[in-house]
mmCIF file of C-alpha atoms in Angstrom:
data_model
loop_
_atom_site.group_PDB
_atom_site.id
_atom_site.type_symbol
_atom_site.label_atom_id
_atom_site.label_comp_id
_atom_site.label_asym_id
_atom_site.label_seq_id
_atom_site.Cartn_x
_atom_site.Cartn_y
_atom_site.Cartn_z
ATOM 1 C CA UNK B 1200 174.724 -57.322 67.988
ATOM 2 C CA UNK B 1201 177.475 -56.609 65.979
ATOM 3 C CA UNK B 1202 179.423 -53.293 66.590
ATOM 4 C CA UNK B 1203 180.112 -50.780 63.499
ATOM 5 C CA UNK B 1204 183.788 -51.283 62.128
ATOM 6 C CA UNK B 1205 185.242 -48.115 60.500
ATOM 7 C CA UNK B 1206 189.246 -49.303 58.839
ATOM 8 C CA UNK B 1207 190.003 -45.556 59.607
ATOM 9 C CA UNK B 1208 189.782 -45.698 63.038
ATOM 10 C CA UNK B 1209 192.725 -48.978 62.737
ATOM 11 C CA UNK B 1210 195.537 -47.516 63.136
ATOM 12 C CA UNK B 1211 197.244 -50.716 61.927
ATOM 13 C CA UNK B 1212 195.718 -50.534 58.737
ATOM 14 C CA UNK B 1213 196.293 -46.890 58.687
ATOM 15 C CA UNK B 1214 200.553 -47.634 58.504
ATOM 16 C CA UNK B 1215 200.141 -50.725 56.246
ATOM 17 C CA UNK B 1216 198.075 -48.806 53.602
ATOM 18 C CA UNK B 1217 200.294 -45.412 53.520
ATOM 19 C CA UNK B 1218 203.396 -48.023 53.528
ATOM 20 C CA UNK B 1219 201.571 -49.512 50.385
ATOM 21 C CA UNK B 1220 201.114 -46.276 49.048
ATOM 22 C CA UNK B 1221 205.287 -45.793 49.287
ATOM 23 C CA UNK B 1222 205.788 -48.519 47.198
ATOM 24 C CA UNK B 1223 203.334 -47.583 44.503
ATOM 25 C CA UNK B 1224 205.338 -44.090 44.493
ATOM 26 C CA UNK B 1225 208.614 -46.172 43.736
ATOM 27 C CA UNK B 1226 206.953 -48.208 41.069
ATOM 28 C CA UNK B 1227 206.099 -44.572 39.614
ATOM 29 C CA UNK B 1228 209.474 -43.443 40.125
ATOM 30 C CA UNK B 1229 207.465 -40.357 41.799
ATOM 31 C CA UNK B 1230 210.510 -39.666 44.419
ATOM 32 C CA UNK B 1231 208.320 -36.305 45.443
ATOM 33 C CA UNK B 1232 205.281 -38.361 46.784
ATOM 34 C CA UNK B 1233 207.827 -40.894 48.195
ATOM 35 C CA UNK B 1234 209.438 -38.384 50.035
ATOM 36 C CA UNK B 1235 206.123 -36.848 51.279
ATOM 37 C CA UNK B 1236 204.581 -40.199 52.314
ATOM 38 C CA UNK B 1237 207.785 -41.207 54.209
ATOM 39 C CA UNK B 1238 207.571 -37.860 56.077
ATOM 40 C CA UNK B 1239 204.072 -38.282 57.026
ATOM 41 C CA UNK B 1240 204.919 -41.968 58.646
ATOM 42 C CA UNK B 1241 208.173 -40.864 60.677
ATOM 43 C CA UNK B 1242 205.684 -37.695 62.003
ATOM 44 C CA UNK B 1243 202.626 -40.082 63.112
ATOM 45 C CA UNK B 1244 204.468 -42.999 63.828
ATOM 46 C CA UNK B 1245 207.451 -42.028 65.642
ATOM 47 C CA UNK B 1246 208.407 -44.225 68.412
ATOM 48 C CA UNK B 1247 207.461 -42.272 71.240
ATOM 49 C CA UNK B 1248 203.831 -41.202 69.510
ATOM 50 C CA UNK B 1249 200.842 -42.794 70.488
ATOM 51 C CA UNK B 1250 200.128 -44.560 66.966
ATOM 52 C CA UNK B 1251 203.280 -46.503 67.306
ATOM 53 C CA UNK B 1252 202.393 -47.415 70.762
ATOM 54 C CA UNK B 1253 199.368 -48.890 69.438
ATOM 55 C CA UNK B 1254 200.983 -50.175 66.633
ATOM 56 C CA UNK B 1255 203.593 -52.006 68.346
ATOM 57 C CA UNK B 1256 200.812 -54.061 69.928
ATOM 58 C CA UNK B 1257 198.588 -54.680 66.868
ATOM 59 C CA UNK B 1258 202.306 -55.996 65.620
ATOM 60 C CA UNK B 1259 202.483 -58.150 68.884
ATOM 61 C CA UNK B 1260 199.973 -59.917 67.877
ATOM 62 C CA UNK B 1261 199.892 -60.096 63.450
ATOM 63 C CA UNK B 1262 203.628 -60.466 63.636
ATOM 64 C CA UNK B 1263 203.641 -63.418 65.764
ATOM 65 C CA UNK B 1264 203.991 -67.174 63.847
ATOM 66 C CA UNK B 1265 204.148 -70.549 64.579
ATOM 67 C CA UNK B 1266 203.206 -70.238 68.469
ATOM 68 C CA UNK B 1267 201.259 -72.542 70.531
ATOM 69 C CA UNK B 1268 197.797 -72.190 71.153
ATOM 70 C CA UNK B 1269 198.149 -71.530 75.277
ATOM 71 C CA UNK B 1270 200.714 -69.010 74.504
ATOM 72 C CA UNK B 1271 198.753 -67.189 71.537
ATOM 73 C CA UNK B 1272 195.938 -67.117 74.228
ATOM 74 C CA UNK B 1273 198.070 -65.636 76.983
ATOM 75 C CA UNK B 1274 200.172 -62.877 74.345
ATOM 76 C CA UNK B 1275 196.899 -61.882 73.272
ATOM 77 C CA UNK B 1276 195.259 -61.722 76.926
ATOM 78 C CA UNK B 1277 198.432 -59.085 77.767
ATOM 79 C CA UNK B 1278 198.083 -57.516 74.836
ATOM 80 C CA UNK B 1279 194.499 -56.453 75.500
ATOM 81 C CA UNK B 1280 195.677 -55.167 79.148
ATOM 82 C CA UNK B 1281 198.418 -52.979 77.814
ATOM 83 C CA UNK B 1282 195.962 -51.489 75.086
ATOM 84 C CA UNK B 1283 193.484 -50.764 78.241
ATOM 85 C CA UNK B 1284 196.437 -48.402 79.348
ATOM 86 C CA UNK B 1285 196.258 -46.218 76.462
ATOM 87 C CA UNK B 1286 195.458 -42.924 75.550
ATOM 88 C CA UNK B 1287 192.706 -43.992 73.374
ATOM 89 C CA UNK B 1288 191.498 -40.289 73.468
ATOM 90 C CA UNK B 1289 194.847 -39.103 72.586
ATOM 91 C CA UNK B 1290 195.123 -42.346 69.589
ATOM 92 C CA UNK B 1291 191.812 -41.011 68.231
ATOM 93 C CA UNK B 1292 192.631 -37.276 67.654
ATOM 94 C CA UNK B 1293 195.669 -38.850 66.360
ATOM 95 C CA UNK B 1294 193.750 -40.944 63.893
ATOM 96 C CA UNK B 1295 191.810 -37.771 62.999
ATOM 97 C CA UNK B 1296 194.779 -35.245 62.461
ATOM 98 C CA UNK B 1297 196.218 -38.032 60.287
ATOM 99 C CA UNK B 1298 193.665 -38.839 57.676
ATOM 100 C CA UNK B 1299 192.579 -35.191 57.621
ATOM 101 C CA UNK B 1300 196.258 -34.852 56.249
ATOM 102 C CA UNK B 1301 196.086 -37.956 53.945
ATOM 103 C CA UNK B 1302 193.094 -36.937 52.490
ATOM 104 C CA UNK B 1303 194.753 -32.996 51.750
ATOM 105 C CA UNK B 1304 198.122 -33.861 50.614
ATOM 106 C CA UNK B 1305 197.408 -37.117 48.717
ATOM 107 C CA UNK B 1306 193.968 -38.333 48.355
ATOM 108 C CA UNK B 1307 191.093 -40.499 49.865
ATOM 109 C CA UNK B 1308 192.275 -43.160 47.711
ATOM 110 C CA UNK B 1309 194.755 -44.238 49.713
ATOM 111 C CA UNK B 1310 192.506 -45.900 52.260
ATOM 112 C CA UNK B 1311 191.257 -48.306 49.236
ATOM 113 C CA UNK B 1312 194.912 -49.215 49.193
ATOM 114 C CA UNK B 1313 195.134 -53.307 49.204
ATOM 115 C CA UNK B 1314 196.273 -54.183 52.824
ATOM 116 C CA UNK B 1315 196.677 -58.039 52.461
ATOM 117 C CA UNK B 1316 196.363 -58.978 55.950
ATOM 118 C CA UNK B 1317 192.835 -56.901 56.231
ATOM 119 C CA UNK B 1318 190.653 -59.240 57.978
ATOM 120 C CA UNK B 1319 193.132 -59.751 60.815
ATOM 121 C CA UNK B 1320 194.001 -56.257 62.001
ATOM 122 C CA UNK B 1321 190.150 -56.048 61.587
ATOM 123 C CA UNK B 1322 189.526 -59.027 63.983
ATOM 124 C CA UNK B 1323 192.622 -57.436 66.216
ATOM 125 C CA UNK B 1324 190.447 -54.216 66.096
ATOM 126 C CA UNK B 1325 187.413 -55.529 67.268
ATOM 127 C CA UNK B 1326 188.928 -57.696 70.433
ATOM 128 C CA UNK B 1327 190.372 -54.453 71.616
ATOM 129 C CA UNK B 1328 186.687 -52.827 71.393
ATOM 130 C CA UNK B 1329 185.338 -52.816 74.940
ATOM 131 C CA UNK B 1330 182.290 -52.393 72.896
ATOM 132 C CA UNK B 1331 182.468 -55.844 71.107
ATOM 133 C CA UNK B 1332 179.852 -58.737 72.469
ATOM 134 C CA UNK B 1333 181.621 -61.393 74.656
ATOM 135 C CA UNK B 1334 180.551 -64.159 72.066
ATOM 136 C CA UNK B 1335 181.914 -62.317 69.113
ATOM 137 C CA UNK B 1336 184.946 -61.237 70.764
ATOM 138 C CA UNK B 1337 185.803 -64.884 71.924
ATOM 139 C CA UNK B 1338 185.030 -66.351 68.079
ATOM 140 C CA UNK B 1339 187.374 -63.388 66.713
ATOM 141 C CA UNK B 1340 190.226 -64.302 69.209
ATOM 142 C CA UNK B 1341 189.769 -67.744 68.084
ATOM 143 C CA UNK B 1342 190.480 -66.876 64.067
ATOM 144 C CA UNK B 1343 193.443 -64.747 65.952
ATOM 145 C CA UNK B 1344 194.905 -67.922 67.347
ATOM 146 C CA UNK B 1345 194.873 -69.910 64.407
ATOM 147 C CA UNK B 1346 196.751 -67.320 62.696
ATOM 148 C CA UNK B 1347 198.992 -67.081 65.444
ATOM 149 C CA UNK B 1348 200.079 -70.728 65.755
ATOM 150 C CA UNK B 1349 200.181 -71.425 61.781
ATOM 151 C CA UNK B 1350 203.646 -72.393 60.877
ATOM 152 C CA UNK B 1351 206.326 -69.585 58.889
ATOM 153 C CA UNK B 1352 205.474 -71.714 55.977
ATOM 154 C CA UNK B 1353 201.968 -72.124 55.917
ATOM 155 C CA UNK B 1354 202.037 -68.006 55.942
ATOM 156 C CA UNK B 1355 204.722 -67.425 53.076
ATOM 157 C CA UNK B 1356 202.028 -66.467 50.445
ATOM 158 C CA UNK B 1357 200.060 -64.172 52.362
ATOM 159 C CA UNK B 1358 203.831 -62.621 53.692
ATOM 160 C CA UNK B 1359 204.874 -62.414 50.190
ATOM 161 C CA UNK B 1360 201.893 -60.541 49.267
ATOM 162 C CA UNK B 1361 202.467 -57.942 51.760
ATOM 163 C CA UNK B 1362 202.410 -53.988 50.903
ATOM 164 C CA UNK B 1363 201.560 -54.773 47.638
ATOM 165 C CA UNK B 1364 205.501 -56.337 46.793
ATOM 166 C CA UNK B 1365 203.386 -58.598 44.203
ATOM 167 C CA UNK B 1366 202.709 -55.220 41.782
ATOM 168 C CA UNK B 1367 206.287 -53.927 42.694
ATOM 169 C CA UNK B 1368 207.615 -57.388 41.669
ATOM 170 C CA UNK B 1369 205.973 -57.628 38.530
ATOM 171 C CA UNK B 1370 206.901 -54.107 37.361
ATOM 172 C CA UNK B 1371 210.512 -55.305 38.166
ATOM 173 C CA UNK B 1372 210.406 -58.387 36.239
ATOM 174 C CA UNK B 1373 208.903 -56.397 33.377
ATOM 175 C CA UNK B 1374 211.916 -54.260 33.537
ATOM 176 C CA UNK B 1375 214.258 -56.611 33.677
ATOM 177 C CA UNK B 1376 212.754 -59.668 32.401
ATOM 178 C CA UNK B 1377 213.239 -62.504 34.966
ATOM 179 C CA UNK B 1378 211.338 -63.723 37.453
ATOM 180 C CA UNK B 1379 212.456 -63.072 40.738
ATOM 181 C CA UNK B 1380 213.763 -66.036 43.531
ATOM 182 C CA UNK B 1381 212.542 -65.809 47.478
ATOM 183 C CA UNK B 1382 215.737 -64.003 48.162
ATOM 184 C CA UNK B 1383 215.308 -61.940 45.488
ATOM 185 C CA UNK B 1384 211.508 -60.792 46.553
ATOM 186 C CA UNK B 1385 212.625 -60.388 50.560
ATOM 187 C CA UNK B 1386 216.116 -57.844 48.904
ATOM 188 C CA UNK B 1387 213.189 -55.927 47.119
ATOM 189 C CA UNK B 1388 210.482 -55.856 50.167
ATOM 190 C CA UNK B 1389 213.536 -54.666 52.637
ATOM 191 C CA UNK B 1390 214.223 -51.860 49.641
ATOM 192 C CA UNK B 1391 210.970 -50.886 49.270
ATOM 193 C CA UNK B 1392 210.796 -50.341 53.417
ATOM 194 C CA UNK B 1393 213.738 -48.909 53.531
ATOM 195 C CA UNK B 1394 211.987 -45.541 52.785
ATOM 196 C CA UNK B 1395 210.403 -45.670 56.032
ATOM 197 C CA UNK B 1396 212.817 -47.255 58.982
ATOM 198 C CA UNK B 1397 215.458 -45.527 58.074
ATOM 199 C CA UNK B 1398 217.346 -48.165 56.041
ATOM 200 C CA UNK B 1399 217.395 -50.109 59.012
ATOM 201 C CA UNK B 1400 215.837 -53.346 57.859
ATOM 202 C CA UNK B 1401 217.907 -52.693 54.727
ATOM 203 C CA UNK B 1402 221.027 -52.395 56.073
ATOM 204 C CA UNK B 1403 220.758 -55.683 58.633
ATOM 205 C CA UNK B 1404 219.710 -57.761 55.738
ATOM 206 C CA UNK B 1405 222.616 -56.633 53.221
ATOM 207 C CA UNK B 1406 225.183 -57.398 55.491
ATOM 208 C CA UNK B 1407 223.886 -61.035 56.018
ATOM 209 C CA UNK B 1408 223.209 -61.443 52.017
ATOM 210 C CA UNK B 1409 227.400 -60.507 51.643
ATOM 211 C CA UNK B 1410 228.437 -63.046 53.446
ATOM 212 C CA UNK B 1411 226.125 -65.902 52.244
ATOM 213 C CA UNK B 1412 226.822 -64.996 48.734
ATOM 214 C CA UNK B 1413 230.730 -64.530 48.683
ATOM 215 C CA UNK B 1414 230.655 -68.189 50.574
ATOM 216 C CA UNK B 1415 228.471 -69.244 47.504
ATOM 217 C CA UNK B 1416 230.563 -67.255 44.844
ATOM 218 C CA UNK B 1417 233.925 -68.846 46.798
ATOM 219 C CA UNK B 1418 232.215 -72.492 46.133
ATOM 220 C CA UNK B 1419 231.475 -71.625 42.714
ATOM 221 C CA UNK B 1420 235.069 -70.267 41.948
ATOM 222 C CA UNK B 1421 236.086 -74.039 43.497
ATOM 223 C CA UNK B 1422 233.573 -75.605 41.330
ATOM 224 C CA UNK B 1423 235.537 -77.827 38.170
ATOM 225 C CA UNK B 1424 233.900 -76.097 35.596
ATOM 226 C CA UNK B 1425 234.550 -72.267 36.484
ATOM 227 C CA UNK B 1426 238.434 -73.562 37.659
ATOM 228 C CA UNK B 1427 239.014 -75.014 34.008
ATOM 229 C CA UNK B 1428 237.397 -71.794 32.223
ATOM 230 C CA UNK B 1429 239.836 -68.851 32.961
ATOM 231 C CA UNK B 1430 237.037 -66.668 31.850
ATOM 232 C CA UNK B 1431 234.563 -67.361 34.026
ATOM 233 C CA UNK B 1432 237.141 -67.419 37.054
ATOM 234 C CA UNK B 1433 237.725 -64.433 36.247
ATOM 235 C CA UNK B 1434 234.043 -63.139 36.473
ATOM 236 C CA UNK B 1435 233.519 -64.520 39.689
ATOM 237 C CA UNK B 1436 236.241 -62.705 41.238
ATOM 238 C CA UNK B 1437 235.376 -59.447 40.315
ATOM 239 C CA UNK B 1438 231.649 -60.467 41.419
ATOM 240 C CA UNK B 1439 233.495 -61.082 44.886
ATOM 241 C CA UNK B 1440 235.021 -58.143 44.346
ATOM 242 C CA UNK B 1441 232.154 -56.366 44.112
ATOM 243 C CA UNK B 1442 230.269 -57.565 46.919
ATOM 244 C CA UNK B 1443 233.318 -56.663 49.356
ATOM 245 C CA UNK B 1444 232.617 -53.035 47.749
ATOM 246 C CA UNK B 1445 229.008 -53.084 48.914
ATOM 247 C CA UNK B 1446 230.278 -52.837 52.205
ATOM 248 C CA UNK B 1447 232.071 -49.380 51.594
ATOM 249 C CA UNK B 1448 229.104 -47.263 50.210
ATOM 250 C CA UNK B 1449 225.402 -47.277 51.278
ATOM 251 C CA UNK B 1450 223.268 -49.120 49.153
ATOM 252 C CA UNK B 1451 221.633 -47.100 46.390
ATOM 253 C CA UNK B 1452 218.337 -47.846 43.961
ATOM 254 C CA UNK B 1453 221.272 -48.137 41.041
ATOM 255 C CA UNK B 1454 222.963 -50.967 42.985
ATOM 256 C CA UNK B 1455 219.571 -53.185 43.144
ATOM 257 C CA UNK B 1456 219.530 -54.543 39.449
ATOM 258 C CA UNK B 1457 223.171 -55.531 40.075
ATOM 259 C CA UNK B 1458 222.818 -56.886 43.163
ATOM 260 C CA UNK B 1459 219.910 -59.168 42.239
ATOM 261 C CA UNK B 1460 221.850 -60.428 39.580
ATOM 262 C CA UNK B 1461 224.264 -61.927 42.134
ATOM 263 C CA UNK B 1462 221.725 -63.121 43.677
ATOM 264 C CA UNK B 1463 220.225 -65.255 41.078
ATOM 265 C CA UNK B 1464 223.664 -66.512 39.948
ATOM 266 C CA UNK B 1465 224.060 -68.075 43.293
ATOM 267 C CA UNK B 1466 220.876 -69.232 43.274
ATOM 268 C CA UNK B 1467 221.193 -70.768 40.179
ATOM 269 C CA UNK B 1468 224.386 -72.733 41.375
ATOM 270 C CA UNK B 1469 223.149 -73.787 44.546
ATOM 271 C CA UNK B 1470 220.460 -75.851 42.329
#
């Protein structure tokens, strides 16, 4: 007997499709529903809220890449006991008070929101079910497992695709007519998330990106052809120059196109 799945009542699929739903507002350049969807994740999904606590296992678990199969098995067996010590009462009015505001502020739409790693957090669902049949529960922890110990790289399409970056990507491209590196796609992702930890994620990943490109920019500047063409020596100093100013100001939606372009001039050299 199978047991009746309702997405609603996932709270990981809950946070992934509103999250989705922030980066369609950017696309729009709707900063008003941006704003509002931000502020209805930070008040559902606050750290200490029972959401996040449920969350933060469904995470444990989707997150988790290139393990090996006795340790997938024994992350997912703790997992399960922690989830036992819930609130699932408390989780479910949760649930409740939270689409009841989706669905009045925004619309029902934004559960048909595509949440590219779907059938997992479904499968996760369903294993915490006490209601789920032994047999089935055992075959879903087994799909779990595989995606559990599949390698970073065997996962980089389906990570790529996450929270819909392949629609904000295209829209950028569109924009700006290129076609965006790896780097350039993870810069975006962390932008487009930035909306909702707080810059966080944002901030972390800037800092690192500074350093590896002024090292690249330094190798270019030492490269033979930018040393014998003043005028491009001179471009990639103020390009250093300008990533040495990234670290005085906080980094703004104008900044992106800009800092992109860096990117992709590195890039470029490196190949």
């Amino acid at each position: 007997m199978r047991i009746k799945y309702n997405k609603k009542r996932n709270t990981a699929f809950l946070y992934e499709a509103l999250v989705t739903e922030v980066s369609k507002s950017i696309i729009e350049e709707n900063l008003k529903k941006r704003d509002a969807i931000v502020s209805v994740i930070k008040e559902f999904f606050d750290s200490e809220s029972p959401l996040a606590k449920e969350l933060q296992l469904y995470s444990a678990l989707y997150e988790t890449t290139g393990a090996g199969p006795r340790v997938a098995e024994k992350l997912i067996n703790e997992v399960r006991s922690e989830y036992l010590n819930l609130d699932l009462g408390e989780i479910f009015n949760n649930q409740t008070n939270l689409i009841n505001k989706v669905n009045k502020s925004f619309s029902t739409s934004v559960f048909n929101n595509y949440v590219p790693n779907y059938r997992n957090l479904a499968s996760i669902s369903q294993i915490f079910n006490k209601k789920t049949p032994v047999k089935h529960r055992i075959l879903l922890e087994t799909q779990i497992i595989g995606e559990m110990t599949k390698k970073l790289k065997e996962k980089v399409e389906f990570d790529n695709n996450k929270f819909n970056y392949e629609t904000v990507i295209e829209k950028f491209n569109e924009k700006y007519e290129t076609v965006l590196t790896e780097c350039q796609k993870k810069l975006l992702g962390k932008y487009v998330m930035s909306f909702v930890d707080n810059n966080l994620e944002l901030k972390a990943y800037i800092n690192e990106e500074i350093h590896r490109l002024k090292d690249g920019v330094v190798a270019l500047t030492e490269s033979e052809e930018v040393k014998s063409d003043k005028n491009m020596l001179e471009k990639t100093k103020k390009v250093l120059s300008i990533l040495e100013g990234y670290k005085q100001k906080p980094f703004t939606k104008e900044m992106l196109p800009e800092f992109l372009k860096i990117q992709g001039l590195v890039e470029e050299f490196v190949e």
